[in-house]
mmCIF file of C-alpha atoms in Angstrom:
data_model
loop_
_atom_site.group_PDB
_atom_site.id
_atom_site.type_symbol
_atom_site.label_atom_id
_atom_site.label_comp_id
_atom_site.label_asym_id
_atom_site.label_seq_id
_atom_site.Cartn_x
_atom_site.Cartn_y
_atom_site.Cartn_z
ATOM 1 C CA ARG Q 1036 84.649 -64.673 27.416
ATOM 2 C CA SER Q 1037 84.842 -61.717 29.718
ATOM 3 C CA ASP Q 1038 82.934 -60.149 32.567
ATOM 4 C CA LYS Q 1039 81.995 -57.206 30.336
ATOM 5 C CA PHE Q 1040 80.361 -59.594 27.866
ATOM 6 C CA ASP Q 1041 78.425 -61.315 30.670
ATOM 7 C CA GLU Q 1042 77.302 -57.949 32.004
ATOM 8 C CA ALA Q 1043 76.172 -56.850 28.530
ATOM 9 C CA ILE Q 1044 74.079 -60.016 28.157
ATOM 10 C CA GLU Q 1045 72.441 -59.416 31.524
ATOM 11 C CA ARG Q 1046 71.618 -55.791 30.717
ATOM 12 C CA LEU Q 1047 70.113 -56.745 27.362
ATOM 13 C CA VAL Q 1048 67.962 -59.409 29.021
ATOM 14 C CA TYR Q 1049 66.781 -56.980 31.722
ATOM 15 C CA GLY Q 1050 65.888 -54.373 29.113
ATOM 16 C CA GLY Q 1051 64.156 -56.922 26.893
ATOM 17 C CA VAL Q 1052 62.094 -58.316 29.754
ATOM 18 C CA ALA Q 1053 61.062 -54.796 30.715
ATOM 19 C CA PHE Q 1054 59.820 -54.143 27.181
ATOM 20 C CA VAL Q 1055 58.018 -57.508 26.992
ATOM 21 C CA THR Q 1056 56.357 -56.808 30.344
ATOM 22 C CA ILE Q 1057 55.220 -53.363 29.224
ATOM 23 C CA GLY Q 1058 54.001 -54.829 25.936
ATOM 24 C CA MET Q 1059 51.991 -57.544 27.667
ATOM 25 C CA LEU Q 1060 50.427 -55.072 30.095
ATOM 26 C CA THR Q 1061 49.498 -52.508 27.451
ATOM 27 C CA GLY Q 1062 48.388 -55.304 25.133
ATOM 28 C CA ALA Q 1063 46.021 -56.587 27.804
ATOM 29 C CA ILE Q 1064 44.541 -53.125 28.230
ATOM 30 C CA TRP Q 1065 44.122 -52.811 24.460
ATOM 31 C CA ALA Q 1066 42.580 -56.311 24.250
ATOM 32 C CA LYS Q 1067 39.997 -55.389 26.880
ATOM 33 C CA ASP Q 1068 38.905 -52.482 24.706
ATOM 34 C CA ALA Q 1069 39.094 -54.411 21.409
ATOM 35 C CA TRP Q 1070 37.750 -57.837 22.368
ATOM 36 C CA GLY Q 1071 36.168 -57.345 25.791
ATOM 37 C CA ALA Q 1072 38.656 -59.471 27.770
ATOM 38 C CA TYR Q 1073 42.155 -58.860 29.061
ATOM 39 C CA TRP Q 1074 43.318 -62.406 28.283
ATOM 40 C CA SER Q 1075 41.756 -65.181 26.224
ATOM 41 C CA TRP Q 1076 44.395 -67.954 26.415
ATOM 42 C CA ASP Q 1077 44.812 -67.874 22.667
ATOM 43 C CA ALA Q 1078 47.857 -69.781 21.341
ATOM 44 C CA LYS Q 1079 49.800 -66.564 20.724
ATOM 45 C CA GLU Q 1080 48.997 -65.249 24.198
ATOM 46 C CA ALA Q 1081 49.960 -68.547 25.818
ATOM 47 C CA TRP Q 1082 53.307 -68.612 23.974
ATOM 48 C CA ALA Q 1083 53.915 -64.980 24.933
ATOM 49 C CA ALA Q 1084 53.317 -65.876 28.586
ATOM 50 C CA ALA Q 1085 55.623 -68.908 28.301
ATOM 51 C CA THR Q 1086 58.330 -66.730 26.749
ATOM 52 C CA TRP Q 1087 57.958 -64.129 29.477
ATOM 53 C CA PHE Q 1088 58.229 -66.806 32.191
ATOM 54 C CA LEU Q 1089 61.316 -68.327 30.552
ATOM 55 C CA TYR Q 1090 63.096 -64.976 30.456
ATOM 56 C CA LEU Q 1091 62.078 -64.263 34.056
ATOM 57 C CA GLY Q 1092 63.353 -67.714 34.980
ATOM 58 C CA ALA Q 1093 66.686 -66.905 33.350
ATOM 59 C CA ILE Q 1094 66.934 -63.676 35.334
ATOM 60 C CA HIS Q 1095 66.135 -65.457 38.585
ATOM 61 C CA LEU Q 1096 68.604 -68.235 37.788
ATOM 62 C CA ARG Q 1097 71.320 -65.638 37.215
ATOM 63 C CA LEU Q 1098 70.500 -63.901 40.496
ATOM 64 C CA LEU Q 1099 70.495 -67.170 42.465
ATOM 65 C CA GLN Q 1100 73.559 -68.672 40.745
ATOM 66 C CA PRO Q 1101 75.863 -65.828 39.686
ATOM 67 C CA ARG Q 1102 78.549 -68.265 38.502
ATOM 68 C CA GLY Q 1103 76.141 -70.404 36.446
ATOM 69 C CA MET Q 1104 76.639 -68.575 33.152
ATOM 70 C CA GLN Q 1105 76.294 -71.740 31.048
ATOM 71 C CA LYS Q 1106 72.869 -72.574 32.514
ATOM 72 C CA PHE Q 1107 71.831 -68.938 32.106
ATOM 73 C CA CYS Q 1108 72.816 -68.867 28.433
ATOM 74 C CA THR Q 1109 71.148 -72.229 27.784
ATOM 75 C CA LEU Q 1110 67.905 -70.932 29.270
ATOM 76 C CA LEU Q 1111 68.245 -67.769 27.172
ATOM 77 C CA ILE Q 1112 68.475 -69.899 24.023
ATOM 78 C CA VAL Q 1113 65.342 -71.820 25.026
ATOM 79 C CA ALA Q 1114 63.558 -68.535 25.764
ATOM 80 C CA PHE Q 1115 64.614 -67.129 22.385
ATOM 81 C CA LEU Q 1116 63.270 -70.229 20.611
ATOM 82 C CA SER Q 1117 60.021 -69.754 22.515
ATOM 83 C CA LEU Q 1118 59.943 -66.155 21.305
ATOM 84 C CA GLN Q 1119 60.346 -67.337 17.713
ATOM 85 C CA MET Q 1120 57.484 -69.783 18.226
ATOM 86 C CA CYS Q 1121 55.361 -66.929 19.549
ATOM 87 C CA TRP Q 1122 56.147 -64.680 16.575
ATOM 88 C CA TYR Q 1123 56.156 -67.142 13.694
ATOM 89 C CA GLY Q 1124 55.361 -70.709 14.716
ATOM 90 C CA VAL Q 1125 51.927 -70.101 16.194
ATOM 91 C CA ASN Q 1126 50.606 -69.246 12.738
ATOM 92 C CA TYR Q 1127 51.264 -72.842 11.642
ATOM 93 C CA LEU Q 1128 49.368 -74.474 14.514
ATOM 94 C CA PRO Q 1129 45.867 -75.845 13.859
ATOM 95 C CA SER Q 1130 44.491 -73.497 16.513
ATOM 96 C CA ALA Q 1131 45.607 -70.522 14.386
ATOM 97 C CA GLU Q 1132 42.527 -70.908 12.196
ATOM 98 C CA LYS Q 1133 40.275 -69.780 15.053
ATOM 99 C CA SER Q 1134 42.770 -67.377 16.596
ATOM 100 C CA ILE Q 1135 41.822 -63.821 17.421
ATOM 101 C CA HIS Q 1136 45.400 -62.984 16.429
ATOM 102 C CA SER Q 1137 44.992 -63.929 12.760
ATOM 103 C CA TYR Q 1138 45.099 -60.487 11.265
ATOM 104 C CA ASN Q 1139 45.645 -61.461 7.645
ATOM 105 C CA ARG Q 1140 42.616 -63.639 6.998
ATOM 106 C CA ASN Q 1141 39.648 -62.443 4.974
ATOM 107 C CA ASN Q 1142 36.309 -62.542 6.751
#
């Protein structure tokens, strides 16, 4: 473990959160045009918001407790699992049948 490794983790998290934030903002603009609403609290949208908040929480934890690297990394693991749920797991929930994010179903 080194300070360079810790700094690399932080930079990757900052960059990732920036991209997720941009994606959520542009996705909301696109959703308004496509579906008529910026946000519909669909399961995928709710998990995306939870993931975003977890990563923001990790950043804030790191800023408030610079020596708490173990807590920071634990929260990053939880946030990454939330991201996996957002990408893959939501499709297996019962609410996925009615989801506006089910792109592969035949209507």
